[in-house]
mmCIF file of N, CA, C and O in Angstrom:
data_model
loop_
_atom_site.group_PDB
_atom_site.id
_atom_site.type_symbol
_atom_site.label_atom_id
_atom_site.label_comp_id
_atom_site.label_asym_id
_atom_site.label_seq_id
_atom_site.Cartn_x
_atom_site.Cartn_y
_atom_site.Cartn_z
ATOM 1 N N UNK T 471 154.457 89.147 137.272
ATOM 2 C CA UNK T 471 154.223 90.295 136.439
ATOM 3 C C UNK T 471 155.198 90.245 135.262
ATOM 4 O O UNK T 471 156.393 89.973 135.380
ATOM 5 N N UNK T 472 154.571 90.536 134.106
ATOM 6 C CA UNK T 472 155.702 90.546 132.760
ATOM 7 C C UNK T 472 156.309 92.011 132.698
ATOM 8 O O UNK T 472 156.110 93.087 133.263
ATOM 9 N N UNK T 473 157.174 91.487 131.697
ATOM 10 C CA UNK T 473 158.334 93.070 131.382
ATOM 11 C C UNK T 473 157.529 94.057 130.958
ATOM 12 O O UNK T 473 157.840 95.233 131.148
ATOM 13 N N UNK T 474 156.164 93.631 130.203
ATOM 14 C CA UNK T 474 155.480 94.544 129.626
ATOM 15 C C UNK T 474 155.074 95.518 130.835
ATOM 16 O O UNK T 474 155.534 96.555 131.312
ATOM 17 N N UNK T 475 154.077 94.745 131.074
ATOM 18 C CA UNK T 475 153.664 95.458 132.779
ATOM 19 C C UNK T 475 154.310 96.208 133.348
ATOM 20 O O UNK T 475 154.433 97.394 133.045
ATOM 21 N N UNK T 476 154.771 95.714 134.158
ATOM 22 C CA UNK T 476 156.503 96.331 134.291
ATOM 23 C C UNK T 476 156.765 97.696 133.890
ATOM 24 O O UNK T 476 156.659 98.738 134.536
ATOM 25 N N UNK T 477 157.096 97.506 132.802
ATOM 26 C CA UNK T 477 157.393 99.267 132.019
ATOM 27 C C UNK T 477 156.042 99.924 131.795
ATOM 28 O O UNK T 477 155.875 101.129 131.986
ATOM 29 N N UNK T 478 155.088 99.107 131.386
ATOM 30 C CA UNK T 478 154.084 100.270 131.354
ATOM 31 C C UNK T 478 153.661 100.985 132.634
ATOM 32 O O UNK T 478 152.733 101.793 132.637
ATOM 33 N N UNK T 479 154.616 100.554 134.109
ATOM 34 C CA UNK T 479 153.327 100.722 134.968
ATOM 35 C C UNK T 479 155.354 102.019 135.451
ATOM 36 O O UNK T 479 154.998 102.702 136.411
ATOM 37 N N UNK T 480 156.629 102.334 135.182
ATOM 38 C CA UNK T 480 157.396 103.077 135.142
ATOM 39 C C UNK T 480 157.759 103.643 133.943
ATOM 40 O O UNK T 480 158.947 103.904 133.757
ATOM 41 N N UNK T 481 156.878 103.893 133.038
ATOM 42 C CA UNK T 481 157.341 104.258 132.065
ATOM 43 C C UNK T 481 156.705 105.904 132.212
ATOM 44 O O UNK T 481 157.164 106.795 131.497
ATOM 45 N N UNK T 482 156.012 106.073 132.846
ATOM 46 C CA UNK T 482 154.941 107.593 132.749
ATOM 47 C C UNK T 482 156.476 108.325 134.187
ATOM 48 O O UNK T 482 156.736 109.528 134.203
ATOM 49 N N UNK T 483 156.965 107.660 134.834
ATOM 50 C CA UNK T 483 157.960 108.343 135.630
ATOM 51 C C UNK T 483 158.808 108.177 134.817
ATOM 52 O O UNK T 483 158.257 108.851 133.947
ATOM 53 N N UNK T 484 159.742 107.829 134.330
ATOM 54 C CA UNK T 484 160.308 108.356 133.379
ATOM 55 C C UNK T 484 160.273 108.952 132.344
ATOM 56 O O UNK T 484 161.402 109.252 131.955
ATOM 57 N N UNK T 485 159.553 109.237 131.767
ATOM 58 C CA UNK T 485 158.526 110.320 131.076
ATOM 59 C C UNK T 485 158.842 112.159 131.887
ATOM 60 O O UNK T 485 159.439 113.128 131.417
ATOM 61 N N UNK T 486 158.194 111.989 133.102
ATOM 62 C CA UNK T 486 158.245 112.855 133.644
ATOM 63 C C UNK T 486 160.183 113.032 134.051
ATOM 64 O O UNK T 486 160.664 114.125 133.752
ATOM 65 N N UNK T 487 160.965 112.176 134.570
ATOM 66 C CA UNK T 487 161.952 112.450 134.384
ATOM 67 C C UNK T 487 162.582 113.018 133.704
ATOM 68 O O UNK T 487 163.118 114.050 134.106
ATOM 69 N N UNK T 488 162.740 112.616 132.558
ATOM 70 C CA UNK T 488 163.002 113.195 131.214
ATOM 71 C C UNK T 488 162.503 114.890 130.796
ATOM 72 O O UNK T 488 163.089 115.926 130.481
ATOM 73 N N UNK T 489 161.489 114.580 130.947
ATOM 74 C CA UNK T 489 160.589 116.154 130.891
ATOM 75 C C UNK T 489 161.832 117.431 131.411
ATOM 76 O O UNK T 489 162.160 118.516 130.930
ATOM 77 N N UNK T 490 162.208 116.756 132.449
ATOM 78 C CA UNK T 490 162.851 117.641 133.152
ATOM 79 C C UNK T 490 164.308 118.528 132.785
ATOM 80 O O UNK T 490 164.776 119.511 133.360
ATOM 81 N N UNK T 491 164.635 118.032 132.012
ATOM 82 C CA UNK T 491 166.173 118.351 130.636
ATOM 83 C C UNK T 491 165.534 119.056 129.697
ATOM 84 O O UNK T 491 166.189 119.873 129.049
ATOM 85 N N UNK T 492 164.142 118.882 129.441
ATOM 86 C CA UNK T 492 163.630 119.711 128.225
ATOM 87 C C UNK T 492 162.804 120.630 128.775
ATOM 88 O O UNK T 492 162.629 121.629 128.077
ATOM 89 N N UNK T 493 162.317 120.598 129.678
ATOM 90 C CA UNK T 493 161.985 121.961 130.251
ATOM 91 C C UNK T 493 163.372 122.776 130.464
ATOM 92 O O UNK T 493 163.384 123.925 130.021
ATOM 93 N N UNK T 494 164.414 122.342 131.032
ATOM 94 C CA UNK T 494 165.639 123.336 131.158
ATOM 95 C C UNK T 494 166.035 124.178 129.863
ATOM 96 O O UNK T 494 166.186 125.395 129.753
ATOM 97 N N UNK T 495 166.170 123.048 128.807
ATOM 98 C CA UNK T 495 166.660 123.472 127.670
ATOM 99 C C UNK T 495 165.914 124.893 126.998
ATOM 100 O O UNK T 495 166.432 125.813 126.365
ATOM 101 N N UNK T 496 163.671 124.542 127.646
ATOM 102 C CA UNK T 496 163.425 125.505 127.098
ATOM 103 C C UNK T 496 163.892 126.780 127.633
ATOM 104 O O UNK T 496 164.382 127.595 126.852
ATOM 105 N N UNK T 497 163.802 127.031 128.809
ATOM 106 C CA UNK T 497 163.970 127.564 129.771
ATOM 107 C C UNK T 497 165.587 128.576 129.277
ATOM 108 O O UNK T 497 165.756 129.795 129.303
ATOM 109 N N UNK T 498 166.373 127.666 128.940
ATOM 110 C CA UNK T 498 167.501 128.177 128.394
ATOM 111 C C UNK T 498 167.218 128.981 127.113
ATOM 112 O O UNK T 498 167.735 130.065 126.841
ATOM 113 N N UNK T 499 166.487 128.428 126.497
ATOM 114 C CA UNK T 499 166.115 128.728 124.651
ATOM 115 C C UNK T 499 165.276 129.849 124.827
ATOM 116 O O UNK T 499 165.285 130.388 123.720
ATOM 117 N N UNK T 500 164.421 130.637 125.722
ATOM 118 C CA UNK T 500 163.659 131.668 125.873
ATOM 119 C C UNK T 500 164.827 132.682 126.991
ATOM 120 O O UNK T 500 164.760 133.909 126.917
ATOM 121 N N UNK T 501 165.626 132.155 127.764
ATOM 122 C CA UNK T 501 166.159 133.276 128.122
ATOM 123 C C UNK T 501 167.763 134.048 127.617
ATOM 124 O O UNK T 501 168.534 134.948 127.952
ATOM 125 N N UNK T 502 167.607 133.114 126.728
ATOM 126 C CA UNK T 502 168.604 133.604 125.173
ATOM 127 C C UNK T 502 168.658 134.620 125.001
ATOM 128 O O UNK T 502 167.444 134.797 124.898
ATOM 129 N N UNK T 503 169.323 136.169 124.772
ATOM 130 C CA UNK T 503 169.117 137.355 124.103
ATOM 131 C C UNK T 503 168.890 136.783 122.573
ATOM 132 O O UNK T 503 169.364 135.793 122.016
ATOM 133 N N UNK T 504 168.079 137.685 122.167
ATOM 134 C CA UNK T 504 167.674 137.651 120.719
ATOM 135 C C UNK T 504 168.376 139.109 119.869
ATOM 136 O O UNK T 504 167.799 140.174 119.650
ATOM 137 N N UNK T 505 169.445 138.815 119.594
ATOM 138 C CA UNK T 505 170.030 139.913 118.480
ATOM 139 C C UNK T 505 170.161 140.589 117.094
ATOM 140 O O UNK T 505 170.744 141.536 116.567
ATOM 141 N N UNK T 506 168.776 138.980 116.605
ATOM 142 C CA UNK T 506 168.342 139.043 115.118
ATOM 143 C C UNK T 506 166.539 139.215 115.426
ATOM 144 O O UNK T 506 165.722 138.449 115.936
ATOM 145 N N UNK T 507 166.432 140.544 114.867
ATOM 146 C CA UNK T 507 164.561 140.476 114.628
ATOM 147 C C UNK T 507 163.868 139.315 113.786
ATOM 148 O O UNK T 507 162.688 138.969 113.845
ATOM 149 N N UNK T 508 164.853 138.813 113.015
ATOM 150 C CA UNK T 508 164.071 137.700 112.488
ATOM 151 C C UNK T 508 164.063 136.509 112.933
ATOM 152 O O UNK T 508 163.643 135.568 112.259
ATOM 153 N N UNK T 509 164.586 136.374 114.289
ATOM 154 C CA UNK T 509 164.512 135.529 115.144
ATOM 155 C C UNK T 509 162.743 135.123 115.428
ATOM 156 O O UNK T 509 162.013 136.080 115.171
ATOM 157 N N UNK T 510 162.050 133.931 115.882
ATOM 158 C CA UNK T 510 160.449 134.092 115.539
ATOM 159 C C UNK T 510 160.151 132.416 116.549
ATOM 160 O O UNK T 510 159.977 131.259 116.165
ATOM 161 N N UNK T 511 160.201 132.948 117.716
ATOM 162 C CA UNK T 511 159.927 132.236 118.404
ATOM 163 C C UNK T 511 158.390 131.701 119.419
ATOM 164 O O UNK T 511 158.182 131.184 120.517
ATOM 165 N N UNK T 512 157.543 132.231 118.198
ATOM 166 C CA UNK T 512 156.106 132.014 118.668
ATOM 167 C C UNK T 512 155.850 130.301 119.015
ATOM 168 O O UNK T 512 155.498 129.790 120.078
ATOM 169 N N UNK T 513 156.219 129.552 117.497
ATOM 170 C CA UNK T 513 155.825 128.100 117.308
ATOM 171 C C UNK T 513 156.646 127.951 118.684
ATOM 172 O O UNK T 513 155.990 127.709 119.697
ATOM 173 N N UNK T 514 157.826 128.061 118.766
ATOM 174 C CA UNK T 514 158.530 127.041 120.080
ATOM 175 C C UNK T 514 157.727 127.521 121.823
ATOM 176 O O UNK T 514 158.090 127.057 122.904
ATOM 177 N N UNK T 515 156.690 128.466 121.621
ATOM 178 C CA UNK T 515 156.310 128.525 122.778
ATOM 179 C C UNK T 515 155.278 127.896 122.688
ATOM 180 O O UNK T 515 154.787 127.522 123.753
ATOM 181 N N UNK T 516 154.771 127.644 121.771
ATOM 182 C CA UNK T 516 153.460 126.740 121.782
ATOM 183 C C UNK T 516 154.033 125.227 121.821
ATOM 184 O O UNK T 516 153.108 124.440 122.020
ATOM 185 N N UNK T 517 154.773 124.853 121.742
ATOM 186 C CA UNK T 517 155.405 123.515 121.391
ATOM 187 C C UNK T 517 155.705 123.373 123.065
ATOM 188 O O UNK T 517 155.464 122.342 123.694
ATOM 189 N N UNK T 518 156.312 124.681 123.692
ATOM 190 C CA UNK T 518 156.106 124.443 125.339
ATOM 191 C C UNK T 518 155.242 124.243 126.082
ATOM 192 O O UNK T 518 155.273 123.561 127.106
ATOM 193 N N UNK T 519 153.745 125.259 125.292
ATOM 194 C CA UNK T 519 152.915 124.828 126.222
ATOM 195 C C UNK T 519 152.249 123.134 125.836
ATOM 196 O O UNK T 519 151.500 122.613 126.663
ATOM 197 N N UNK T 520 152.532 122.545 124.808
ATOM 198 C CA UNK T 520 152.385 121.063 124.818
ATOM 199 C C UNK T 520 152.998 120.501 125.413
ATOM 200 O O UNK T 520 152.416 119.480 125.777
ATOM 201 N N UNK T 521 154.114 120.594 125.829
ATOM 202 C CA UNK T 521 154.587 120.378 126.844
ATOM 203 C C UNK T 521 154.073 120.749 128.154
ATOM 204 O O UNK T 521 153.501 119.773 128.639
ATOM 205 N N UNK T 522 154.057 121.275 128.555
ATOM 206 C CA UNK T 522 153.496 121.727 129.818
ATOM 207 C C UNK T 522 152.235 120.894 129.764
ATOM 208 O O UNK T 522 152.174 120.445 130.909
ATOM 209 N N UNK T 523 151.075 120.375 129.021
ATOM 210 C CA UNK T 523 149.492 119.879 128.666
ATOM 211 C C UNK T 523 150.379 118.723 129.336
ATOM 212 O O UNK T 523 150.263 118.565 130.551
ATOM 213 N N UNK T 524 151.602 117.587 128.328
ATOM 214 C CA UNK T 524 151.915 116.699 128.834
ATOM 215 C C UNK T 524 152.758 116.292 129.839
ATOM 216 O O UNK T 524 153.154 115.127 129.880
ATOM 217 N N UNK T 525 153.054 117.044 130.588
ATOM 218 C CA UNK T 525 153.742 117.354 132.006
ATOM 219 C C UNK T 525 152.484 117.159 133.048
ATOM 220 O O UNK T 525 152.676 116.567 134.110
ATOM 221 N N UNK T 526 150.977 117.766 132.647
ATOM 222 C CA UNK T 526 149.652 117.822 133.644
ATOM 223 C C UNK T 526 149.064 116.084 133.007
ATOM 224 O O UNK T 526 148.459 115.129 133.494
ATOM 225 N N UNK T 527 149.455 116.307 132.156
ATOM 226 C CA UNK T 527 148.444 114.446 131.495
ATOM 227 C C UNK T 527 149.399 113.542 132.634
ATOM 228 O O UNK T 527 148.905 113.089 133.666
ATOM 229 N N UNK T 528 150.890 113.361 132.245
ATOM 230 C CA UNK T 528 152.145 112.305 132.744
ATOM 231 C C UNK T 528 151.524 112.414 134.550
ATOM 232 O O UNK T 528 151.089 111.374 135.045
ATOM 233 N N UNK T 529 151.537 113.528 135.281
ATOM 234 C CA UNK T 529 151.355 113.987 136.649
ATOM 235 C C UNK T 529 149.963 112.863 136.604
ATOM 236 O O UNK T 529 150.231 111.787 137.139
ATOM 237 N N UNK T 530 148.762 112.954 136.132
ATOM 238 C CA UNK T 530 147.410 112.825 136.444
ATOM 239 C C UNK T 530 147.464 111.157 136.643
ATOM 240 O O UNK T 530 146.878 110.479 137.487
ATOM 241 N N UNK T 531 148.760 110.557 135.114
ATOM 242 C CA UNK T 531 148.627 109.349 134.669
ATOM 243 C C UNK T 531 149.406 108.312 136.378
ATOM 244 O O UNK T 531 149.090 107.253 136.920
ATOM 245 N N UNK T 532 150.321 109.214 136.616
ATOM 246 C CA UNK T 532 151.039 109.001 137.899
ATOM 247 C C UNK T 532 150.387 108.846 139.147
ATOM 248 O O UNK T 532 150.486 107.966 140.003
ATOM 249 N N UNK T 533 149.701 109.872 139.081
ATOM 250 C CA UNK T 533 148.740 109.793 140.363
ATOM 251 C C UNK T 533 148.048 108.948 140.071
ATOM 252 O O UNK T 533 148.448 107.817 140.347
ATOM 253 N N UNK T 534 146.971 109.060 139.522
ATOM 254 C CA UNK T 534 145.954 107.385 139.339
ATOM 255 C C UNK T 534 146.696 105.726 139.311
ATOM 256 O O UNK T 534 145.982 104.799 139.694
ATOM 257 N N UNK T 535 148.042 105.447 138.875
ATOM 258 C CA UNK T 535 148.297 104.836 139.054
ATOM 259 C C UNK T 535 149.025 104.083 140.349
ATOM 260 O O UNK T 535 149.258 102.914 140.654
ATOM 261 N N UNK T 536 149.241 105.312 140.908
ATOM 262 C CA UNK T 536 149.301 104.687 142.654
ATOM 263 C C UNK T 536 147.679 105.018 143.149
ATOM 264 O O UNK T 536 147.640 105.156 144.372
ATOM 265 N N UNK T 537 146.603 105.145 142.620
ATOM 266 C CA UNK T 537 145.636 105.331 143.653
ATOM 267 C C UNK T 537 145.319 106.556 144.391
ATOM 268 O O UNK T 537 144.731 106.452 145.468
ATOM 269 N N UNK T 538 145.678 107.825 143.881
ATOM 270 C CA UNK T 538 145.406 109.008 144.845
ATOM 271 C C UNK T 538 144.271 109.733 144.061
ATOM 272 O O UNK T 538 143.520 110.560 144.576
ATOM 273 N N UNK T 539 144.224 109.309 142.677
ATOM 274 C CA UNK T 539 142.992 110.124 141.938
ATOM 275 C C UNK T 539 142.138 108.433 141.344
ATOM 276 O O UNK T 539 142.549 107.279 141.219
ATOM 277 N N UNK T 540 140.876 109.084 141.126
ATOM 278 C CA UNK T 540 140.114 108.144 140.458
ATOM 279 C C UNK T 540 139.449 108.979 139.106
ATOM 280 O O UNK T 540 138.396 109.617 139.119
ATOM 281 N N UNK T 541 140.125 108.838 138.251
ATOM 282 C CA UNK T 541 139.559 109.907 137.072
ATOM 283 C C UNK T 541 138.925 108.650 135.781
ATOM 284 O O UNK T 541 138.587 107.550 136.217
ATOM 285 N N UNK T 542 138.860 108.801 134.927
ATOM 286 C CA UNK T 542 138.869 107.913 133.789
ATOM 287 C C UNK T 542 139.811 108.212 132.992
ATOM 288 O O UNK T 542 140.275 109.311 132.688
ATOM 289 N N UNK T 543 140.213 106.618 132.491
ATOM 290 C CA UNK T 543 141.492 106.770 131.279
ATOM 291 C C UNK T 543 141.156 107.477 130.134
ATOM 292 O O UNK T 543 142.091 108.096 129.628
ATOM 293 N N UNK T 544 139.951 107.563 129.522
ATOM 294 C CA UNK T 544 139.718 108.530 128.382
ATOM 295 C C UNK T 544 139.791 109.942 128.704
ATOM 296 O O UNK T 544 139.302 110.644 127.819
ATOM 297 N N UNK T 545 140.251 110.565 129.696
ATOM 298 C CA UNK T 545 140.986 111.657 130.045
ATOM 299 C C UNK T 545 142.418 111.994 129.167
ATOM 300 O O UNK T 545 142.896 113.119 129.026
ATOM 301 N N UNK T 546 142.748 111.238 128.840
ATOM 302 C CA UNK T 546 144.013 111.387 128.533
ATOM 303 C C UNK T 546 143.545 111.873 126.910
ATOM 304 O O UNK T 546 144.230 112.746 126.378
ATOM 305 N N UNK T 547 142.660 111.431 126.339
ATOM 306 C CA UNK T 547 142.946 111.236 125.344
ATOM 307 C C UNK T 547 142.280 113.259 124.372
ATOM 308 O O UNK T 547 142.310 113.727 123.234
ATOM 309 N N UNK T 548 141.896 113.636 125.480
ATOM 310 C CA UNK T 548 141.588 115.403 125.440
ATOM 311 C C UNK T 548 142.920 115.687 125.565
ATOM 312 O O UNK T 548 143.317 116.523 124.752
ATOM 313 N N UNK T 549 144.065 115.083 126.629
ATOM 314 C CA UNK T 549 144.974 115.765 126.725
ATOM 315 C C UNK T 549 146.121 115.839 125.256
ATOM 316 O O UNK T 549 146.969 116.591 124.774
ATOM 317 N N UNK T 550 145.481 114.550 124.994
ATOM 318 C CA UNK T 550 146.818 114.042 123.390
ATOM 319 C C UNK T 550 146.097 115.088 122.369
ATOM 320 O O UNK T 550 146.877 115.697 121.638
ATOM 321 N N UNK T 551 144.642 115.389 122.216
ATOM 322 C CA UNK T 551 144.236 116.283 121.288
ATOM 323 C C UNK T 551 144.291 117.328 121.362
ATOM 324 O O UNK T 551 143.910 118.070 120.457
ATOM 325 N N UNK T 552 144.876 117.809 122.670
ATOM 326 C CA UNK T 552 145.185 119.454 122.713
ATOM 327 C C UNK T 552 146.614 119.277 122.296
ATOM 328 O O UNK T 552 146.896 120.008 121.347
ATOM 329 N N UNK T 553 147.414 118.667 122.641
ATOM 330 C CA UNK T 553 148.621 118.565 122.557
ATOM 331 C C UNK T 553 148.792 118.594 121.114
ATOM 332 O O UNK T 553 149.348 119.505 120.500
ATOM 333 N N UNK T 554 148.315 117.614 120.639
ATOM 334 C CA UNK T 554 148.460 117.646 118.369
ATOM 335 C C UNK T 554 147.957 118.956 118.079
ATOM 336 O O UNK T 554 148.591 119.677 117.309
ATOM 337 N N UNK T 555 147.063 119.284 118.521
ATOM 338 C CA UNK T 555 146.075 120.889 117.663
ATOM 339 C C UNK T 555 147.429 121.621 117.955
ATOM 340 O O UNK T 555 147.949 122.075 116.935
ATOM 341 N N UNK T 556 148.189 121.860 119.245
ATOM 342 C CA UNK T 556 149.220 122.840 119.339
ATOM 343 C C UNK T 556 150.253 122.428 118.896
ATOM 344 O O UNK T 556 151.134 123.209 119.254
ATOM 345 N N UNK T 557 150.799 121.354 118.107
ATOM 346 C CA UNK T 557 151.984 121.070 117.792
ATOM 347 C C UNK T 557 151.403 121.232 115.802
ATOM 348 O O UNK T 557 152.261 121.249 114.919
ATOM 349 N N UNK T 558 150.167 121.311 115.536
ATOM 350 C CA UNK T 558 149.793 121.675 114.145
ATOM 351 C C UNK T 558 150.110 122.941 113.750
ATOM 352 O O UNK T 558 150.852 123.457 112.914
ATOM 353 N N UNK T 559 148.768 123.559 115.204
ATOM 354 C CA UNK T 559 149.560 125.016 114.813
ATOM 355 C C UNK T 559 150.809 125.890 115.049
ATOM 356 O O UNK T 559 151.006 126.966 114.484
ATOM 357 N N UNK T 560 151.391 125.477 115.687
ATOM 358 C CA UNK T 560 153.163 125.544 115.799
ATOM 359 C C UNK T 560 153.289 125.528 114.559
ATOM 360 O O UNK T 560 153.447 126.665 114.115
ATOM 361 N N UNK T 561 153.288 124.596 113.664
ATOM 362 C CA UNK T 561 153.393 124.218 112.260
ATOM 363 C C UNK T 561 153.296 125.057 110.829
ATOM 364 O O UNK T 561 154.011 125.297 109.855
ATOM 365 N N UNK T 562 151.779 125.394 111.385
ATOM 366 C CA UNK T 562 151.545 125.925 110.288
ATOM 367 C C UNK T 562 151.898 127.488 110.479
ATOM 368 O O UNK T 562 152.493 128.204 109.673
ATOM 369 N N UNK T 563 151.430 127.808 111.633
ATOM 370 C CA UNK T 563 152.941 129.223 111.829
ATOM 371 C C UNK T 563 153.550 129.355 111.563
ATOM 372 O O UNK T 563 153.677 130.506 111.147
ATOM 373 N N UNK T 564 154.690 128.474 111.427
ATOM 374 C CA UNK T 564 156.157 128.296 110.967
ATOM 375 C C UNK T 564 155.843 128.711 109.550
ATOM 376 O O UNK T 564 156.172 129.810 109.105
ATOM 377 N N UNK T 565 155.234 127.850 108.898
ATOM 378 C CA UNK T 565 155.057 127.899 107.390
ATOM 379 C C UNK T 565 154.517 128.910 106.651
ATOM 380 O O UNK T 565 154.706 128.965 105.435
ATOM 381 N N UNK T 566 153.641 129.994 107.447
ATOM 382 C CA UNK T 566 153.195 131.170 107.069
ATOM 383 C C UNK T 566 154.582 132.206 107.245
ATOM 384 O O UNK T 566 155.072 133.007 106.450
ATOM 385 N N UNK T 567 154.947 131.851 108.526
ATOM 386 C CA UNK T 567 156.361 132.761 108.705
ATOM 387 C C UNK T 567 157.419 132.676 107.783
ATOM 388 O O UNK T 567 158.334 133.459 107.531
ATOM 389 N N UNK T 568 157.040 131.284 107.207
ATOM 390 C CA UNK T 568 158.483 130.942 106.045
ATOM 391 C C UNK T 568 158.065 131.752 104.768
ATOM 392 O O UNK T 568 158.859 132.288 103.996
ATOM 393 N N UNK T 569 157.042 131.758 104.689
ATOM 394 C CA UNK T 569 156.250 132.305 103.355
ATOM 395 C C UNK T 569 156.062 133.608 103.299
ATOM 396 O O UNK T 569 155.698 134.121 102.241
ATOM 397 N N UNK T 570 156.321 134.498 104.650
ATOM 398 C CA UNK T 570 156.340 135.944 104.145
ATOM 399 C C UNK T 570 157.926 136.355 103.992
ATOM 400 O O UNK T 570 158.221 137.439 103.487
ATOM 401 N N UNK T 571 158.742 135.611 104.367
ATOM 402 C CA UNK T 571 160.021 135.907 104.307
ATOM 403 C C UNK T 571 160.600 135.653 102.582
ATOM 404 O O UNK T 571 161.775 135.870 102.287
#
């Protein structure tokens, strides 16, 4: 088996590893007191729940690759397009929010 292989076939667990520091962080970042009203933390919850989309994609990609699900790989690729639509509109939120200020 090559190095490629290799990592592609531990790279979705570490993925999910990782996940796991940035879920804390959000976790930390929402249970923050907020002492400024112009504080505007809509985009970063949507940016969580893309997270969370790729926390259920990484899980699905994991399981099929030991064999416990039989799904199709073009599954994933609904999960990457929900994930961009919510990291756009995160975006363009921001930028409307910048613009009434």
């Amino acid at each position: 088996m090559s190095l490629g292989l290799s990592l592609a076939q531990v790279a979705p667990l570490y993925n999910l590893g990782l996940v796991v520091i940035v879920v804390f962080l959000f976790i930390k970042l929402f249970n923050t007191p907020v002492r400024d009203k112009r504080v505007y933390l809509m985009p970063w919850k949507l940016i969580f729940g893309a997270l969370i989309v790729f926390i259920l994609e990484e899980a699905l990609t994991v399981l099929r690759g030991m064999g416990v699900i039989n799904i199709p790989v073009h599954i994933n690729g609904f999960f990457e397009v929900f994930i961009i639509s919510l990291f756009i509109y995160a975006l363009l939120l921001q930028r409307e929010e910048l613009k009434r200020r």
